[in-house]
Coordinates of C-alpha atoms in Angstrom, one line a residue:
M1 CA 0.0 0.0 0.0
T2 CA 2.8 2.4 0.9
L3 CA 4.4 1.9 -2.6
L4 CA 1.1 2.7 -4.3
V5 CA 0.6 5.8 -2.2
F6 CA 4.2 6.9 -3.1
L7 CA 3.7 6.3 -6.8
G8 CA 0.2 7.7 -6.9
A9 CA 1.1 10.9 -5.1
L10 CA 4.3 11.5 -7.2
L11 CA 2.8 10.7 -10.6
G12 CA -0.5 12.4 -9.8
S13 CA 1.2 15.6 -8.8
M14 CA 3.3 15.6 -12.0
F15 CA 0.2 14.8 -14.1
I16 CA -1.7 17.9 -12.9
G17 CA 1.3 20.0 -13.8
L18 CA 3.0 20.6 -10.4
P19 CA 6.8 21.4 -10.7
I20 CA 8.8 18.4 -9.7
A21 CA 10.0 20.0 -6.4
Y22 CA 6.4 20.5 -5.2
A23 CA 5.5 17.0 -6.4
L24 CA 8.2 15.7 -4.1
L25 CA 6.8 17.7 -1.2
M26 CA 3.3 16.4 -1.9
T27 CA 4.6 12.9 -2.0
G28 CA 6.2 13.3 1.4
V29 CA 3.0 14.8 2.8
A30 CA 0.9 12.0 1.3
L31 CA 3.1 9.4 3.0
M32 CA 2.6 11.2 6.3
W33 CA -1.1 11.1 5.9
Q34 CA -1.0 7.5 5.0
L35 CA 1.0 6.7 8.2
D36 CA -1.3 9.0 10.2
F37 CA 1.3 11.4 11.7
F38 CA 1.3 14.5 9.6
D39 CA 3.3 17.3 11.2
S40 CA 4.1 20.6 9.3
Q41 CA 7.1 21.1 11.5
I42 CA 8.7 17.9 10.3
V43 CA 8.1 19.0 6.7
A44 CA 9.8 22.4 7.4
Q45 CA 12.7 20.9 9.3
N46 CA 13.5 18.3 6.6
L47 CA 13.2 21.0 3.9
L48 CA 15.8 23.1 5.7
N49 CA 18.0 20.1 6.5
G50 CA 17.9 19.0 2.8
A51 CA 19.9 22.0 1.7
D52 CA 22.1 22.2 4.9
S53 CA 24.9 20.0 3.6
F54 CA 28.6 20.8 3.3
P55 CA 29.2 18.5 0.3
L56 CA 26.3 20.2 -1.5
M57 CA 28.1 23.5 -1.3
A58 CA 30.2 22.1 -4.2
V59 CA 27.2 22.5 -6.5
P60 CA 27.0 26.4 -6.6
F61 CA 30.8 26.7 -6.9
F62 CA 31.0 24.3 -9.8
M63 CA 28.0 26.0 -11.4
L64 CA 29.8 29.4 -11.0
A65 CA 33.0 28.0 -12.4
G66 CA 31.2 26.8 -15.5
E67 CA 29.6 30.3 -16.0
L68 CA 32.9 32.0 -15.5
M69 CA 34.7 29.8 -18.0
N70 CA 32.1 30.4 -20.7
A71 CA 32.0 34.2 -20.1
G72 CA 35.8 34.5 -19.6
G73 CA 37.0 32.8 -22.7
L74 CA 38.3 29.5 -21.2
S75 CA 35.8 27.4 -23.1
R76 CA 36.5 29.1 -26.4
R77 CA 40.3 28.5 -26.0
I78 CA 39.7 24.8 -25.3
V79 CA 37.7 24.6 -28.6
N80 CA 40.4 26.5 -30.5
L81 CA 43.0 24.0 -29.2
A82 CA 40.9 21.0 -30.2
L83 CA 40.3 22.6 -33.6
A84 CA 44.0 23.1 -34.2
A85 CA 44.8 19.5 -33.1
V86 CA 42.3 17.4 -35.0
G87 CA 40.3 19.9 -37.2
H88 CA 42.3 18.9 -40.3
I89 CA 41.0 15.3 -40.2
K90 CA 38.0 14.5 -42.5
G91 CA 35.0 15.2 -40.4
G92 CA 37.4 16.9 -38.0
L93 CA 34.9 19.3 -36.6
G94 CA 33.0 16.4 -35.1
Y95 CA 36.2 15.1 -33.4
V96 CA 36.8 18.7 -32.2
G97 CA 33.4 18.7 -30.5
V98 CA 34.0 15.4 -28.8
L99 CA 37.5 16.3 -27.7
A100 CA 36.5 19.8 -26.5
A101 CA 33.5 18.3 -24.6
C102 CA 35.7 15.9 -22.7
I103 CA 38.1 18.7 -21.8
L104 CA 35.3 21.0 -20.8
A105 CA 33.7 18.2 -18.8
S106 CA 36.8 18.1 -16.6
L107 CA 36.3 21.8 -15.9
S108 CA 32.6 22.5 -15.2
G109 CA 30.6 19.3 -14.3
S110 CA 27.5 20.7 -16.0
A111 CA 26.1 19.0 -19.2
A112 CA 23.8 21.9 -20.1
A113 CA 26.6 24.5 -19.7
D114 CA 29.1 22.6 -21.8
A115 CA 26.5 21.7 -24.5
A116 CA 25.4 25.4 -24.7
A117 CA 29.0 26.6 -25.1
L118 CA 29.9 24.0 -27.8
S119 CA 26.6 24.6 -29.7
A120 CA 27.2 28.3 -30.0
I121 CA 30.7 27.8 -31.3
L122 CA 30.8 24.6 -33.3
V123 CA 27.4 23.8 -34.7
P124 CA 27.4 26.9 -37.1
M125 CA 30.9 25.9 -38.2
M126 CA 29.9 22.3 -38.8
V127 CA 26.8 23.4 -40.8
K128 CA 28.9 25.9 -42.8
A129 CA 31.4 23.1 -43.6
G130 CA 28.6 21.0 -45.1
H131 CA 27.7 18.6 -42.3
D132 CA 24.1 17.7 -41.7
K133 CA 22.5 20.2 -39.3
G134 CA 20.6 17.7 -37.1
R135 CA 23.5 15.3 -37.0
S136 CA 25.9 18.0 -36.0
A137 CA 23.6 19.3 -33.2
G138 CA 23.0 15.7 -32.1
L139 CA 26.7 15.0 -31.7
I140 CA 27.3 18.1 -29.6
A141 CA 24.3 17.1 -27.4
A142 CA 25.6 13.6 -26.9
S143 CA 29.1 14.9 -26.2
G144 CA 27.8 17.4 -23.7
I145 CA 26.6 14.7 -21.3
T146 CA 30.2 13.5 -20.7
A147 CA 30.3 16.3 -18.2
L148 CA 28.1 14.1 -15.9
I149 CA 30.6 11.2 -16.0
I150 CA 34.1 12.9 -16.2
P151 CA 34.8 14.6 -12.8
P152 CA 33.9 17.1 -11.4
S153 CA 30.3 15.9 -12.1
I154 CA 27.5 17.6 -10.3
G155 CA 25.5 14.4 -10.7
F156 CA 28.1 12.5 -8.7
I157 CA 28.0 15.1 -6.0
L158 CA 24.2 14.6 -5.6
I159 CA 24.6 10.8 -5.7
G160 CA 27.3 10.9 -3.0
V161 CA 25.2 13.1 -0.8
V162 CA 21.9 11.3 -1.2
G163 CA 23.5 7.8 -1.1
N164 CA 26.0 8.6 1.6
M165 CA 28.9 7.6 -0.7
S166 CA 32.4 9.0 -1.2
I167 CA 32.2 11.8 -3.7
T168 CA 35.9 11.6 -4.3
K169 CA 35.7 7.9 -5.2
L170 CA 32.8 8.5 -7.5
F171 CA 34.8 11.2 -9.2
I172 CA 37.8 8.9 -9.7
A173 CA 35.6 6.0 -10.9
G174 CA 34.1 8.2 -13.6
I175 CA 37.4 9.1 -15.3
V176 CA 37.8 5.9 -17.5
P177 CA 34.1 5.5 -18.4
G178 CA 34.0 9.2 -19.4
I179 CA 37.0 8.8 -21.7
L180 CA 35.5 5.6 -23.2
M181 CA 32.3 7.5 -23.9
G182 CA 34.3 10.1 -25.8
V183 CA 36.0 7.3 -27.8
V184 CA 32.7 5.7 -28.6
L185 CA 31.2 9.0 -29.7
A186 CA 34.2 9.7 -32.0
T187 CA 33.9 6.2 -33.5
T188 CA 30.2 6.7 -34.1
W189 CA 30.8 10.0 -35.7
Y190 CA 33.3 8.4 -38.1
F191 CA 30.7 6.0 -39.4
V192 CA 27.8 8.4 -39.7
S193 CA 29.8 11.2 -41.4
R194 CA 32.3 9.3 -43.6
H195 CA 29.9 9.4 -46.6
E196 CA 29.4 13.2 -46.4
N197 CA 31.1 15.3 -49.0
I198 CA 33.1 17.6 -46.7
A199 CA 36.1 19.6 -47.7
T200 CA 39.0 18.7 -45.4
P201 CA 40.6 21.8 -43.8
A202 CA 44.3 22.3 -44.2
R203 CA 46.5 20.9 -41.4
V204 CA 47.5 23.5 -38.9
P205 CA 51.3 23.8 -38.5
V206 CA 52.7 22.2 -35.4
K207 CA 53.9 25.6 -34.2
A208 CA 50.4 26.9 -34.4
V209 CA 49.1 23.9 -32.4
F210 CA 51.6 24.6 -29.7
G211 CA 50.6 28.3 -29.8
K212 CA 46.9 27.3 -29.2
A213 CA 48.1 25.0 -26.4
R214 CA 50.0 27.9 -24.8
E215 CA 46.9 30.1 -25.0
G216 CA 44.8 27.4 -23.4
I217 CA 47.3 26.2 -20.8
W218 CA 45.5 28.2 -18.0
A219 CA 42.3 26.4 -18.8
L220 CA 44.0 23.0 -19.1
L221 CA 45.6 23.3 -15.7
L222 CA 42.3 23.5 -13.9
P223 CA 41.3 19.8 -14.2
V224 CA 44.9 18.8 -13.3
I225 CA 44.7 20.9 -10.1
I226 CA 41.3 19.4 -9.2
L227 CA 42.1 15.8 -9.8
V228 CA 45.5 15.9 -8.2
G229 CA 44.1 17.7 -5.2
L230 CA 41.3 15.2 -4.8
R231 CA 43.6 12.2 -5.4
F232 CA 46.1 13.2 -2.7
G233 CA 43.6 14.6 -0.2
V234 CA 44.7 18.3 -0.6
F235 CA 41.1 19.3 -0.6
T236 CA 37.6 17.9 -0.4
P237 CA 35.1 17.9 -3.4
T238 CA 33.5 21.0 -1.9
E239 CA 36.8 22.8 -1.6
A240 CA 37.6 21.7 -5.1
G241 CA 34.5 23.6 -6.2
V242 CA 35.8 26.7 -4.5
V243 CA 39.2 26.3 -6.1
A244 CA 37.6 25.9 -9.5
A245 CA 35.5 29.0 -9.2
V246 CA 38.3 31.2 -7.8
Y247 CA 40.8 29.9 -10.4
A248 CA 38.3 30.5 -13.3
L249 CA 37.5 34.0 -11.9
F250 CA 41.3 34.9 -11.7
V251 CA 42.1 33.6 -15.2
A252 CA 39.0 35.3 -16.8
L253 CA 39.7 38.7 -15.1
F254 CA 43.5 39.0 -15.0
V255 CA 45.0 36.5 -17.5
Y256 CA 42.6 36.4 -20.5
R257 CA 41.0 39.7 -19.5
E258 CA 37.8 38.9 -21.4
L259 CA 35.6 39.2 -18.3
R260 CA 35.0 42.7 -17.1
A261 CA 34.0 43.7 -13.5
K262 CA 30.6 45.0 -14.7
D263 CA 29.8 41.5 -16.2
L264 CA 30.3 39.7 -12.9
F265 CA 26.7 40.4 -11.7
D266 CA 25.2 38.7 -14.7
V267 CA 27.5 35.7 -14.3
F268 CA 26.8 35.3 -10.6
L269 CA 23.1 35.8 -11.2
A270 CA 23.0 33.0 -13.9
A271 CA 24.9 30.6 -11.6
G272 CA 22.6 31.6 -8.7
K273 CA 19.4 30.9 -10.6
T274 CA 20.6 27.4 -11.7
T275 CA 21.9 26.7 -8.2
A276 CA 18.5 27.7 -6.6
M277 CA 16.6 25.3 -8.8
V278 CA 18.9 22.4 -8.0
M279 CA 19.0 23.1 -4.2
F280 CA 15.3 23.5 -3.9
L281 CA 14.9 20.2 -5.6
V282 CA 17.3 18.6 -3.2
A283 CA 15.6 20.2 -0.2
A284 CA 12.2 19.0 -1.3
A285 CA 13.5 15.5 -2.0
L286 CA 14.8 15.1 1.5
V287 CA 11.2 15.5 2.8
S288 CA 10.0 12.6 0.6
S289 CA 13.2 10.5 1.1
W290 CA 12.9 10.8 4.9
M291 CA 9.3 9.6 4.7
I292 CA 10.4 6.8 2.3
T293 CA 12.7 5.6 5.0
I294 CA 10.2 5.9 7.8
A295 CA 7.6 4.1 5.7
G296 CA 10.0 1.2 5.0
L297 CA 9.7 1.6 1.2
P298 CA 13.4 0.5 0.6
D299 CA 12.6 -2.8 2.4
Q300 CA 9.6 -3.3 0.2
I301 CA 11.7 -2.6 -2.9
T302 CA 14.3 -5.0 -1.6
D303 CA 11.7 -7.7 -1.2
L304 CA 10.4 -7.0 -4.7
V305 CA 13.9 -7.5 -6.3
A306 CA 14.8 -10.3 -4.0
P307 CA 14.4 -12.9 -6.8
F308 CA 17.2 -11.1 -8.7
A309 CA 19.5 -10.7 -5.8
N310 CA 21.5 -13.7 -6.8
N311 CA 22.0 -12.3 -10.3
P312 CA 23.6 -8.8 -9.9
T313 CA 23.9 -8.4 -13.7
L314 CA 20.2 -9.0 -14.2
L315 CA 19.4 -6.6 -11.4
M316 CA 21.6 -3.9 -13.0
F317 CA 19.8 -4.4 -16.3
I318 CA 16.5 -3.9 -14.5
V319 CA 17.7 -0.8 -12.7
V320 CA 19.2 0.7 -15.9
G321 CA 16.1 0.0 -17.9
L322 CA 13.9 1.6 -15.2
V323 CA 16.1 4.7 -15.2
L324 CA 16.2 5.0 -19.0
V325 CA 12.4 4.8 -19.2
I326 CA 11.9 7.3 -16.4
G327 CA 14.5 9.6 -18.0
C328 CA 12.2 10.1 -21.0
A329 CA 9.8 12.0 -18.7
M330 CA 11.9 13.3 -15.9
D331 CA 15.1 15.3 -15.5
M332 CA 18.3 13.9 -14.0
V333 CA 18.2 15.6 -10.6
P334 CA 14.8 14.3 -9.4
I335 CA 15.7 10.8 -10.7
I336 CA 18.7 10.8 -8.5
L337 CA 16.9 12.2 -5.5
I338 CA 14.0 9.8 -5.8
L339 CA 15.5 6.5 -6.9
I340 CA 18.9 6.4 -5.1
P341 CA 17.4 6.2 -1.6
V342 CA 15.0 3.6 -2.8
L343 CA 17.3 1.4 -4.9
L344 CA 20.6 1.6 -3.0
P345 CA 19.7 -0.8 -0.1
A346 CA 18.6 -3.4 -2.6
V347 CA 21.8 -2.9 -4.6
R348 CA 24.0 -3.3 -1.5
D349 CA 22.1 -6.4 -0.5
A350 CA 22.8 -7.9 -3.9
G351 CA 26.5 -7.4 -3.3
I352 CA 27.0 -4.7 -6.0
D353 CA 29.7 -2.2 -5.4
P354 CA 27.9 1.1 -4.6
I355 CA 30.5 3.2 -6.4
Y356 CA 30.2 1.1 -9.5
F357 CA 26.4 1.3 -9.2
G358 CA 26.7 5.1 -8.9
V359 CA 28.7 5.4 -12.1
V360 CA 26.3 3.2 -14.1
F361 CA 23.3 4.9 -12.7
M362 CA 24.8 8.3 -13.6
L363 CA 25.4 7.2 -17.2
A364 CA 21.8 6.0 -17.5
C365 CA 20.6 9.4 -16.1
A366 CA 22.8 11.2 -18.5
I367 CA 21.4 9.4 -21.5
G368 CA 18.0 10.4 -20.3
L369 CA 19.0 14.0 -20.9
L370 CA 19.0 13.1 -24.6
T371 CA 15.7 11.3 -24.9
P372 CA 12.5 13.2 -25.7
P373 CA 10.1 14.5 -24.6
V374 CA 12.0 16.1 -21.7
G375 CA 15.6 15.8 -23.0
A376 CA 17.0 18.9 -21.2
V377 CA 20.3 18.9 -23.1
L378 CA 18.4 18.4 -26.5
N379 CA 16.4 21.6 -25.8
V380 CA 19.5 23.6 -24.8
V381 CA 21.3 22.6 -28.0
A382 CA 18.3 23.2 -30.2
A383 CA 17.8 26.7 -28.7
V384 CA 21.4 27.8 -28.8
S385 CA 22.3 26.3 -32.2
K386 CA 18.9 27.4 -33.8
V387 CA 18.2 23.9 -35.1
S388 CA 14.7 22.6 -34.8
L389 CA 14.1 20.0 -32.0
P390 CA 12.9 17.3 -34.4
Q391 CA 16.1 17.6 -36.3
V392 CA 18.2 17.4 -33.2
I393 CA 16.3 14.3 -32.0
R394 CA 16.8 12.6 -35.4
G395 CA 20.5 13.5 -35.4
V396 CA 21.2 12.3 -31.8
G397 CA 19.8 8.8 -32.4
P398 CA 23.0 7.0 -33.5
F399 CA 24.9 8.5 -30.6
I400 CA 22.3 7.4 -28.0
L401 CA 22.5 3.9 -29.4
A402 CA 26.3 3.9 -29.1
Q403 CA 26.1 5.2 -25.5
I404 CA 23.5 2.5 -24.6
A405 CA 25.9 -0.1 -26.1
I406 CA 28.7 1.0 -23.9
L407 CA 26.3 1.1 -20.9
I408 CA 25.5 -2.5 -21.6
L409 CA 29.3 -3.3 -21.8
F410 CA 29.8 -1.7 -18.3
I411 CA 27.0 -3.9 -16.9
L412 CA 28.4 -7.1 -18.4
F413 CA 32.0 -6.3 -17.5
P414 CA 32.0 -4.3 -14.2
G415 CA 35.8 -4.5 -14.1
I416 CA 36.0 -1.9 -16.8
I417 CA 34.9 0.6 -14.1
T418 CA 36.0 -1.0 -10.8
I419 CA 39.6 -2.1 -11.7
P420 CA 40.8 1.3 -13.0
A421 CA 38.9 3.1 -10.2
A422 CA 40.7 0.9 -7.6
W423 CA 44.1 1.6 -9.3
L424 CA 43.6 5.3 -9.5
S425 CA 42.4 5.4 -5.9
G426 CA 45.6 3.7 -4.8
Q427 CA 43.8 0.7 -3.4

């Protein structure tokens, strides 16, 4: 009965058009009524406690770092470096998009911000060069979600907080899968674009490549600082967010000098708006997640999946399938906030490594950002690149299939994630 109340309240609230944060609040209240101990003070207290988290302070700082990098010229210099390095290859602009996305992913942690930056710069160039408009936009959208796998990922921060897991370990475990995603996207681009009649740009002289690298060195140093600092315990993930924001601010103001003091208000406002949406969702989710625990819903879910507990691979396929389906109708943040507290106990009981589960879960959530009708990253790319949404949906199809294929590979062979993660963590 508790499970039916939970699903009915959540889906019913969404059906009548309530924003997801309010739907989560209504779900918590519905569970209180069902258990007959409604107390408005408990709702208010959990709402405040939901946002009162030191690890979650990393979210606004990484959001701010992403905005500063886009406004301060760091993102553009990364694209220019990738363009000089691989732009001369046939279909090279596509490889530039993938390479630049992977580098930007290690700077901001936000799929929407990276996709917006790359769409504004690369999609017009790709269309002008003769590439299919929808396919070009689809590649940039698919490349943008690598920001949720390659650290510092905002999604991993949320999973770590909600699931009480080490954010640093999640960051480190995401490095190899994120790089493999980039390789798969580049390979897919090769096959879908090889028959296009595209003029190959002239090779950039090696001296010019080093010149672009010298221009972008300040941007390239940031992921090195973050990863080395996390790996050797110099700072926590939250402190890494502060380092990223301050570093990006310093470089944008005093090194590249593309960001003026009068522009700072707009940059901070944009980061603040995005942060407010995420944090309100997190706060509202704690109300429902607290009630989920009180109502014993995780135990009920564990009982439901008990027949699959002896087959972790099958259980992972079920979880990933569930996330992919829900991802068509719901954004990444609420999926994490709703499903992680419910599914994690069952996953632990099945003997699945929580860090491995977090990475696979995050990849499934990321793919959901590319699937209509919600498809947040699709909408961002369509709006910024001025390509119609149906064209972007058509163009992103092959890349979604490629990412689902590598997701299946990670489920069948968990060592692809766990072995490099253990080695990089020094275990």
